[in-house]
PDB file of C-alpha atoms in Angstrom:
ATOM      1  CA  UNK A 232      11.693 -11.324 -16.112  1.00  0.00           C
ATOM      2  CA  UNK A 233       8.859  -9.363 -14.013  1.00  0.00           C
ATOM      3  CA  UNK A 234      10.299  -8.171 -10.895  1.00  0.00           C
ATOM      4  CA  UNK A 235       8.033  -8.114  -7.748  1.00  0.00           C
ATOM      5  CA  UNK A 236       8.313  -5.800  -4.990  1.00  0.00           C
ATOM      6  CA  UNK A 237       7.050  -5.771  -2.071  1.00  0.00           C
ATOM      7  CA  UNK A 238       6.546  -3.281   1.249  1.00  0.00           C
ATOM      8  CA  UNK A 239       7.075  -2.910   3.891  1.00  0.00           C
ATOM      9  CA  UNK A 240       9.648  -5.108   3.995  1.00  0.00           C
ATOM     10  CA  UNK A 241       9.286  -5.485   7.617  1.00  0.00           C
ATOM     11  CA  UNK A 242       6.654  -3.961  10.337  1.00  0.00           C
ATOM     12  CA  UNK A 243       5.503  -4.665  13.809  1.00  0.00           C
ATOM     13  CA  UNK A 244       1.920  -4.794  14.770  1.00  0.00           C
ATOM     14  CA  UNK A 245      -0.051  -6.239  17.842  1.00  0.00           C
ATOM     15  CA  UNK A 246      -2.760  -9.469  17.917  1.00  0.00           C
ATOM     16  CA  UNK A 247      -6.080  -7.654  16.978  1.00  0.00           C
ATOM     17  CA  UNK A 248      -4.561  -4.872  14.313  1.00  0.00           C
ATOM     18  CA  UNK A 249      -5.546  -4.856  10.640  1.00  0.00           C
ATOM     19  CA  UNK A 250      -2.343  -4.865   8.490  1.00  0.00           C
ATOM     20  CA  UNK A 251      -2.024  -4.164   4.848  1.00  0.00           C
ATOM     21  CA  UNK A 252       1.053  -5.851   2.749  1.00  0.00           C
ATOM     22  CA  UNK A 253       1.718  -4.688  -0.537  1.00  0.00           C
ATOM     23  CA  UNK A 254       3.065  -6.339  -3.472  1.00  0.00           C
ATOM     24  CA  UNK A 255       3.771  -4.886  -6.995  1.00  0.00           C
ATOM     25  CA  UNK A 256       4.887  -6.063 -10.726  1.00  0.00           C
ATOM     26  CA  UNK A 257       7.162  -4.644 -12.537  1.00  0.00           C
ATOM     27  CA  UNK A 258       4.805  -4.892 -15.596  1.00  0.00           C
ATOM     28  CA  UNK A 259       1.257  -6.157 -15.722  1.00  0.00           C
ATOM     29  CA  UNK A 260       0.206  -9.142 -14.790  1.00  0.00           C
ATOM     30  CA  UNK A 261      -3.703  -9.037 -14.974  1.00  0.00           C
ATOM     31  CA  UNK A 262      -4.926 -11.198 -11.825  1.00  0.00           C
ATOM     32  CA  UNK A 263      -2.169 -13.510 -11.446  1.00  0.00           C
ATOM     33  CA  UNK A 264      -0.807 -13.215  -7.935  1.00  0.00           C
ATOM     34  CA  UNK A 265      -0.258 -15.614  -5.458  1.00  0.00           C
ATOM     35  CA  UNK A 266       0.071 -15.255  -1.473  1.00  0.00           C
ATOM     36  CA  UNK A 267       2.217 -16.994   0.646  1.00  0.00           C
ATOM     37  CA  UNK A 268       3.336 -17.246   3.898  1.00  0.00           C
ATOM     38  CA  UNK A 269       6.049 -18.931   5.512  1.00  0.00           C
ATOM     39  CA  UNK A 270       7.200 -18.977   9.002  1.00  0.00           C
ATOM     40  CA  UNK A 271      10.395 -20.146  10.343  1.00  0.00           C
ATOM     41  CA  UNK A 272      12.172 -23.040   8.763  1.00  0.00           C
ATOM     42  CA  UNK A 273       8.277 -24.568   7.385  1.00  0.00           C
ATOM     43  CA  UNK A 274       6.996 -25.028   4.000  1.00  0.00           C
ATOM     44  CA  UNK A 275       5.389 -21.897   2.353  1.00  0.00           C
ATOM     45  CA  UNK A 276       1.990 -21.931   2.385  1.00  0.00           C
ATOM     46  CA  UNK A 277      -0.354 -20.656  -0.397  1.00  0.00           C
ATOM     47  CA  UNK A 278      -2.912 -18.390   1.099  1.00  0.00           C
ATOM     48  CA  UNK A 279      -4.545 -16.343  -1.941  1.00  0.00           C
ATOM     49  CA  UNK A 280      -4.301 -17.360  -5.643  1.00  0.00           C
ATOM     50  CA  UNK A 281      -5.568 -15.154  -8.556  1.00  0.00           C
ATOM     51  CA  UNK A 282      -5.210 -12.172  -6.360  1.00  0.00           C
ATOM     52  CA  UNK A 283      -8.630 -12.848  -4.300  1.00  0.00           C
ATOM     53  CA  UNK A 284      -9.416 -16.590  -3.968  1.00  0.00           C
ATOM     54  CA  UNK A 285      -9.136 -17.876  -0.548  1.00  0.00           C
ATOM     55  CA  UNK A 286      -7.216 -21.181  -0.672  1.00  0.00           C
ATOM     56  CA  UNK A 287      -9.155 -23.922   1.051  1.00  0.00           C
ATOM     57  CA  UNK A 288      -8.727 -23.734   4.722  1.00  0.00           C
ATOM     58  CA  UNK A 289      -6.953 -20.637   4.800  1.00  0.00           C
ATOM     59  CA  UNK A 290      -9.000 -18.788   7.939  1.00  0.00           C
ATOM     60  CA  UNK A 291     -11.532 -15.600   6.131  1.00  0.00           C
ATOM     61  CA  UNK A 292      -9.769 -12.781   8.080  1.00  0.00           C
ATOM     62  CA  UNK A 293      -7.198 -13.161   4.874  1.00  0.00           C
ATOM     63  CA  UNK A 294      -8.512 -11.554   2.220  1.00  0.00           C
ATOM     64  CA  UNK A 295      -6.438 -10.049  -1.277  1.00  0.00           C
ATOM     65  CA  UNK A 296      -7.218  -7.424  -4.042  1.00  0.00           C
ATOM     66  CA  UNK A 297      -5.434  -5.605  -7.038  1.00  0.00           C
ATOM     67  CA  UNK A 298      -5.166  -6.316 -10.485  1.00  0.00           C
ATOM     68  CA  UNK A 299      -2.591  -4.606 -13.137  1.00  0.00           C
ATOM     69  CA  UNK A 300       0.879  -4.192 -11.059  1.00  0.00           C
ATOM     70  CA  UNK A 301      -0.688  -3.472  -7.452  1.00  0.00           C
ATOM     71  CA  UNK A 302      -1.848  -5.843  -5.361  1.00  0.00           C
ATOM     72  CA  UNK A 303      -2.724  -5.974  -1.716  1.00  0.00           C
ATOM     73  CA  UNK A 304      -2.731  -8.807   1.348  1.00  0.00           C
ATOM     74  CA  UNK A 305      -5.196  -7.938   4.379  1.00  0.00           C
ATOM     75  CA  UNK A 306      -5.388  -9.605   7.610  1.00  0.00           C
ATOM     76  CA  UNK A 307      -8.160  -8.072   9.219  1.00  0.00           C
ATOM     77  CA  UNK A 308      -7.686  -9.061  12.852  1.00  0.00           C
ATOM     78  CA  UNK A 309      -3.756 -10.343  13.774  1.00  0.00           C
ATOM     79  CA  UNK A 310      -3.399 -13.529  15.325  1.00  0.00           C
ATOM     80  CA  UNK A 311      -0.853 -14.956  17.096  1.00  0.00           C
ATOM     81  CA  UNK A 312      -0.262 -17.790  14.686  1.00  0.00           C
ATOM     82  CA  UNK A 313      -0.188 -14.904  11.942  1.00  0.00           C
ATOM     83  CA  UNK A 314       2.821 -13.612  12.819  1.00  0.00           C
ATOM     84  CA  UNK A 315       5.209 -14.983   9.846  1.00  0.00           C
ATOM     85  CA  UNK A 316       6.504 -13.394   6.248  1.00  0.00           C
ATOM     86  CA  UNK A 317       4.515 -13.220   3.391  1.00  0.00           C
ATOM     87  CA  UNK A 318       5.608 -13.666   0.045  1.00  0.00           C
ATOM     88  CA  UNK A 319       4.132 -12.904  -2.861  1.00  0.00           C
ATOM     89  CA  UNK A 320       4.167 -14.701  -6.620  1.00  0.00           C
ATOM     90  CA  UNK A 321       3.325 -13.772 -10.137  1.00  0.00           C
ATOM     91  CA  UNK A 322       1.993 -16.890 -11.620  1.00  0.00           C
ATOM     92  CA  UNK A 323       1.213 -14.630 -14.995  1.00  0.00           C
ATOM     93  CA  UNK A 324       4.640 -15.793 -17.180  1.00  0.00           C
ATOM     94  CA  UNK A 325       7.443 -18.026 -16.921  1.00  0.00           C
ATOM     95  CA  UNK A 326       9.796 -17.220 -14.928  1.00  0.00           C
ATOM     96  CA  UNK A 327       7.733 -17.256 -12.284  1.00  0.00           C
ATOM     97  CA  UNK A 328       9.207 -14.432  -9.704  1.00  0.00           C
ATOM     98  CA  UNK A 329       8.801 -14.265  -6.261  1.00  0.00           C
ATOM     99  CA  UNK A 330       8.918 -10.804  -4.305  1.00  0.00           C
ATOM    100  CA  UNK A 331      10.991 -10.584  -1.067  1.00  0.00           C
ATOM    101  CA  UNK A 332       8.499 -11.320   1.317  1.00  0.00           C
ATOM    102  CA  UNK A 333       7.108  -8.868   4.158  1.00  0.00           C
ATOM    103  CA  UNK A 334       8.019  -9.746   7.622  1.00  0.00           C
ATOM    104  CA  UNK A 335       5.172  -9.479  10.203  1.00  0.00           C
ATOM    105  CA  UNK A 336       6.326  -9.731  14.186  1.00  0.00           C
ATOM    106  CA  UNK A 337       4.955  -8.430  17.142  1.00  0.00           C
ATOM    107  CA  UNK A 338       4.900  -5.171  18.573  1.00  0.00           C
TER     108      UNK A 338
ATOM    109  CA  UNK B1135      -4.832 -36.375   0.048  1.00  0.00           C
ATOM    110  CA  UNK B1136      -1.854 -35.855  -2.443  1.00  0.00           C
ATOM    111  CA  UNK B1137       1.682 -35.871  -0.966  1.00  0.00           C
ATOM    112  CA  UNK B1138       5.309 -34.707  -1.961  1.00  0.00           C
ATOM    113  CA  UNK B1139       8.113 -35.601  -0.499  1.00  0.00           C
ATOM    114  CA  UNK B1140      12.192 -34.842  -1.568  1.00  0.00           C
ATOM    115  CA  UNK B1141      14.517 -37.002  -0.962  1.00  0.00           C
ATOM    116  CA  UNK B1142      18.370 -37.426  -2.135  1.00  0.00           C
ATOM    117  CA  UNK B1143      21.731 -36.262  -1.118  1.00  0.00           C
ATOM    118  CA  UNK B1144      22.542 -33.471   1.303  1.00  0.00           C
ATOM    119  CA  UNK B1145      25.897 -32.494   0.439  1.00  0.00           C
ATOM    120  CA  UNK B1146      27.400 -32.212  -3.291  1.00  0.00           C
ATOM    121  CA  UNK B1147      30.745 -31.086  -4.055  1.00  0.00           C
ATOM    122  CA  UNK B1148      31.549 -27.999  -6.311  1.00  0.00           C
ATOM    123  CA  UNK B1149      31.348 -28.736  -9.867  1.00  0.00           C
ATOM    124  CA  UNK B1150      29.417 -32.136  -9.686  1.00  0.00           C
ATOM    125  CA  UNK B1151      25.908 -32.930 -10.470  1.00  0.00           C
ATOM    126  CA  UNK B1152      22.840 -32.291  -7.775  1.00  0.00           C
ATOM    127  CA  UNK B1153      20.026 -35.010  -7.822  1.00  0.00           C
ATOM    128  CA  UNK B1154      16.632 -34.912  -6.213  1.00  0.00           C
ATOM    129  CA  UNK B1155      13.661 -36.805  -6.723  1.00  0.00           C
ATOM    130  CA  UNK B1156      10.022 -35.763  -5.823  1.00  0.00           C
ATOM    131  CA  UNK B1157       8.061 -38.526  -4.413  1.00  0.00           C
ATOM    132  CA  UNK B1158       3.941 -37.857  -5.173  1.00  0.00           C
ATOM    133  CA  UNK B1159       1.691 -40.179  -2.924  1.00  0.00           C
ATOM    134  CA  UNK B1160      -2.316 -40.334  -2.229  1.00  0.00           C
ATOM    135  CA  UNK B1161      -5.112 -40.662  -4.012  1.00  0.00           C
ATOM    136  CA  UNK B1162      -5.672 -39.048  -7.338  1.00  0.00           C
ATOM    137  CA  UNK B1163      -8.538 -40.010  -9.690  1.00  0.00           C
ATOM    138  CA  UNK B1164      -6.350 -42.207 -12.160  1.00  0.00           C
ATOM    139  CA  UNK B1165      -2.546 -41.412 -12.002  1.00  0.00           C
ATOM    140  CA  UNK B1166      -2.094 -38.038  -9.902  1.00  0.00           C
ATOM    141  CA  UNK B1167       1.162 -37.258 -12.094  1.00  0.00           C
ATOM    142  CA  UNK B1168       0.577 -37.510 -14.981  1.00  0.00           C
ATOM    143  CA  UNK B1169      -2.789 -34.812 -14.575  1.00  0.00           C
ATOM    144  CA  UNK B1170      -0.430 -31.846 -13.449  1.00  0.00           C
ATOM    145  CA  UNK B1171       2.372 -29.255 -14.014  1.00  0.00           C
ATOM    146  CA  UNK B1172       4.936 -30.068 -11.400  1.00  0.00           C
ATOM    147  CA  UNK B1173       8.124 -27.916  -9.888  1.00  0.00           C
ATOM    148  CA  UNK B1174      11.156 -27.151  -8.180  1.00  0.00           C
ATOM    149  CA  UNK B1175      11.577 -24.809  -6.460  1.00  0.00           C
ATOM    150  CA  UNK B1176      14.551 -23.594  -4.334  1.00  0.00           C
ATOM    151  CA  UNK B1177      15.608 -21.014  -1.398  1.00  0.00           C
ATOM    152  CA  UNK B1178      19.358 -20.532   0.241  1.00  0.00           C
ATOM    153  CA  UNK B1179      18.959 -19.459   3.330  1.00  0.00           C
ATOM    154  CA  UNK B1180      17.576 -16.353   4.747  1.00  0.00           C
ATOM    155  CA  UNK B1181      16.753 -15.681   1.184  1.00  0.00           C
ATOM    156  CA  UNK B1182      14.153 -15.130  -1.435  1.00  0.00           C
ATOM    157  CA  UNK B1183      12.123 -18.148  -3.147  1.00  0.00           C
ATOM    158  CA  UNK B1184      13.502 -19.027  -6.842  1.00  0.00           C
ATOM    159  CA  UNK B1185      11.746 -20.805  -9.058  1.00  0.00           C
ATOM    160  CA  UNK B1186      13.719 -23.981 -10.840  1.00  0.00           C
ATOM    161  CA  UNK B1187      11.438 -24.948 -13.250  1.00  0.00           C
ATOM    162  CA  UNK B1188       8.252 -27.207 -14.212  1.00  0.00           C
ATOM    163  CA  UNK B1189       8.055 -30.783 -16.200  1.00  0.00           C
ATOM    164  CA  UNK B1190       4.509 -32.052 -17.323  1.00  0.00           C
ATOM    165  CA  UNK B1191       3.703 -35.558 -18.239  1.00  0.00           C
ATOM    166  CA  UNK B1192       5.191 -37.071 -20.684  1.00  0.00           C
ATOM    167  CA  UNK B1193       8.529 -34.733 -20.632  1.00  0.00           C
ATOM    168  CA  UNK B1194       7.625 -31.063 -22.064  1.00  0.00           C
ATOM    169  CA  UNK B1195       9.893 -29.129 -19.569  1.00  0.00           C
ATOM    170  CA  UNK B1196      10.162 -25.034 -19.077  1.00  0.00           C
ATOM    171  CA  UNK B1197      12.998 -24.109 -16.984  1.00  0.00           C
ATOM    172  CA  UNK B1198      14.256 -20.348 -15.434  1.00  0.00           C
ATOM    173  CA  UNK B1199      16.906 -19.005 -17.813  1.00  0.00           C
ATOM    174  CA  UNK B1200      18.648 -17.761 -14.949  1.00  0.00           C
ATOM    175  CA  UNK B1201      20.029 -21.043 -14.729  1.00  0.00           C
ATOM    176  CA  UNK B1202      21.757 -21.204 -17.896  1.00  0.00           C
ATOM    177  CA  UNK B1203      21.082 -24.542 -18.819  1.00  0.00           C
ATOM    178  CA  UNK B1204      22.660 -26.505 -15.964  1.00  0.00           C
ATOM    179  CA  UNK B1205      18.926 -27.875 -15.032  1.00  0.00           C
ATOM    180  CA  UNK B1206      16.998 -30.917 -16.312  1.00  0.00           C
ATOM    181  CA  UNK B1207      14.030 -32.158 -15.173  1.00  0.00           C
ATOM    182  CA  UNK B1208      11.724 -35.132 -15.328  1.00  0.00           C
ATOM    183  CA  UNK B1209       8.338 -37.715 -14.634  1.00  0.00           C
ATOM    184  CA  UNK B1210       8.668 -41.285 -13.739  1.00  0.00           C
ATOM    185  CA  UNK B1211       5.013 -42.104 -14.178  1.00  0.00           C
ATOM    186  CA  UNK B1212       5.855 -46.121 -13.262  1.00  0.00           C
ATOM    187  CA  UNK B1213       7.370 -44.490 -10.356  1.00  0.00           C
ATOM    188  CA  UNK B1214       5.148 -41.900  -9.360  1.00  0.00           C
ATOM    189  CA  UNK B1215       8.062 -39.163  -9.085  1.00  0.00           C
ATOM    190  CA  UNK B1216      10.117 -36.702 -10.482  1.00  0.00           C
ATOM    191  CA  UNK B1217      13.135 -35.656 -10.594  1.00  0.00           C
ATOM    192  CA  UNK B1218      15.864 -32.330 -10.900  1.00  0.00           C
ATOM    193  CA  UNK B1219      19.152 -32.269 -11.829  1.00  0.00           C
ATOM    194  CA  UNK B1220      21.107 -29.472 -11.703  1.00  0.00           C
ATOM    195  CA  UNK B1221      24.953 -29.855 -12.613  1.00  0.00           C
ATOM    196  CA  UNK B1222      27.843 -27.883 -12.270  1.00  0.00           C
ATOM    197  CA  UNK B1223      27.053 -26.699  -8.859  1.00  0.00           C
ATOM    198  CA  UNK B1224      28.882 -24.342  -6.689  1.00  0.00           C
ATOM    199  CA  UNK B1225      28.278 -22.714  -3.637  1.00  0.00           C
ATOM    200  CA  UNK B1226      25.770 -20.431  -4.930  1.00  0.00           C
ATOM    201  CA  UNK B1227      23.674 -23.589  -5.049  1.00  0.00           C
ATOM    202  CA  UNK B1228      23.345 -24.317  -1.489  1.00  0.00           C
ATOM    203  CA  UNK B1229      19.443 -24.272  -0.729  1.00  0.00           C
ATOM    204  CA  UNK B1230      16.586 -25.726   0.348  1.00  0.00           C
ATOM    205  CA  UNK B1231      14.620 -27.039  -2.757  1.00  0.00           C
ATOM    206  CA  UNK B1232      11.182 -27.672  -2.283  1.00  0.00           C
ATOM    207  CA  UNK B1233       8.687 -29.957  -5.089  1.00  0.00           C
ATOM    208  CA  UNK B1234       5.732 -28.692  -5.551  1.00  0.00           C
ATOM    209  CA  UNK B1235       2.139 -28.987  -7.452  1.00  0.00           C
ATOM    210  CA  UNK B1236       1.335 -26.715  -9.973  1.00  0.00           C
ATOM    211  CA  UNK B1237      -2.091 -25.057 -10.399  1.00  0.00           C
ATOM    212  CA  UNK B1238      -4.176 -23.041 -12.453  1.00  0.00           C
ATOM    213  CA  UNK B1239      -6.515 -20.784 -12.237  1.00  0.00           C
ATOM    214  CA  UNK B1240      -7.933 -18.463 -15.094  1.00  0.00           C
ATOM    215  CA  UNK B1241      -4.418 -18.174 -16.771  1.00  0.00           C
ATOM    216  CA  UNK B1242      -2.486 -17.941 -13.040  1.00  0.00           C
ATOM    217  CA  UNK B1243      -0.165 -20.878 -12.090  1.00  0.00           C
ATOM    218  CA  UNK B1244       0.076 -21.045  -8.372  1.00  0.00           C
ATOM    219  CA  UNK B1245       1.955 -23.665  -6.184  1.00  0.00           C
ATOM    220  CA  UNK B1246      -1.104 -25.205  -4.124  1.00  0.00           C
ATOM    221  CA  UNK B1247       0.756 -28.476  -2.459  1.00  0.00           C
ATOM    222  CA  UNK B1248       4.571 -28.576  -1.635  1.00  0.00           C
ATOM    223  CA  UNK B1249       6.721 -30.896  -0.203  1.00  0.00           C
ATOM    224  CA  UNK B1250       8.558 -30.549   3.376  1.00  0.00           C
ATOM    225  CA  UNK B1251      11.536 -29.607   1.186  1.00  0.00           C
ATOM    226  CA  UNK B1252      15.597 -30.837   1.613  1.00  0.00           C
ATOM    227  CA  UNK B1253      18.695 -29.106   2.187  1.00  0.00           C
ATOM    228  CA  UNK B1254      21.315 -29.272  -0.309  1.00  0.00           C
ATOM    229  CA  UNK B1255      24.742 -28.190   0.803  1.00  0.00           C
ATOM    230  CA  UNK B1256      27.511 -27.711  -1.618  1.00  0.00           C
ATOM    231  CA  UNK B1257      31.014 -27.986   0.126  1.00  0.00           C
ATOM    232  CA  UNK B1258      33.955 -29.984  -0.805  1.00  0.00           C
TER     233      UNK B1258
END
């Protein structure tokens, strides 16, 4: 199975910062990674497929890149609704893994 | 606008048989399940996603090997639904498990629609 990592596993940050979560695949896995974030006891919801496509509705200050094993998740300005964990997804192979997720909560 | 929604029983016993079934609803251009991959997937609290497994119309199925062959899945197309079972269940089982759509794009699958998912306790 391809493993997926991800850190920090946790970090604090304020409304307004830039934060950068990383995600990487045990082995490669070309473009196919998929962003989601959850927040408490909701659905997941997919934010970035195929590394870099925005999802439909999903607000521009989202943004992914990486291809290979490393992949990134920006959110250029932190909103309050933004606070939440973020999961990523290797939708490369079957199994398809999930990483732990990165926690995001306010300084 | 497609919708998912699980439905079946909350609490199994250890050792018996867990059943779920995937409701799809809205409009599609012809029938909406029989035109994707579709999915289980499951999460025990305060834990990390696992994916169950995919059926796609009329019954090819792929399911995790971590599973060891306790899962089947399948499509009621008269129905519009699908459905998991997963058998011999113990309390390693206890979850939510979510349905989901299956995507693709360019050779990535990616989970674009889920359900509001149900909570599946296994106690005796």
């Amino acid at each position: 199975d391809i493993q997926m990592t991800q850190s920090p596993s946790s970090l604090s940050a304020s409304v307004g910062d830039r934060v950068t979560l990383i995600c990487r695949a045990s082995q490669t896995i070309s473009r196919s990674l998929n962003w989601f974030q959850q927040k408490p006891g909701k659905v997941p919801e997919l934010l970035i497929y195929a590394a870099a496509k925005l999802q439909n509705g999903v607000p521009s200050r989202f943004s992914g890149s990486g291809s290979g094993t490393d992949f990134t998740l920006t959110i250029t300005s932190l909103q309050p609704e933004d606070f939440a964990t973020y999961f990523c997804q290797q939708g490369y192979t079957t199994p398809f893994t999930f990483g732990p997720g990165t926690k995001v909560d306010i300084k | 606008q497609v919708l998912l929604q699980e439905s079946g029983p909350g609490l199994v016993k250890p050792s018996e048989t867990l059943s779920l079934t995937c409701s799809v609803s809205g409009v599609c251009f012809g029938s909406c399940i029989s035109r994707y991959y579709w999915t289980w997937i499951r999460q025990p609290p305060g834990k990390e996603l696992e994916w169950i497994g995919y059926v796609y119309y009329p019954d090819s199925t792929t399911y995790n090997p971590s599973l060891k062959g306790r899962v089947t899945m399948s499509l009621d197309t008269s129905k519009d639904h699908f459905s998991l079972r997963l058998n011999s269940v113990t309390a390693a089982d206890t979850a939510m498990y979510y349905c989901a759509r299956i995507s693709d794009h360019d050779e990535n699958w990616y989970f674009d629609l889920w359900g509001r998912g149900t909570l599946v306790t296994v106690s005796s």
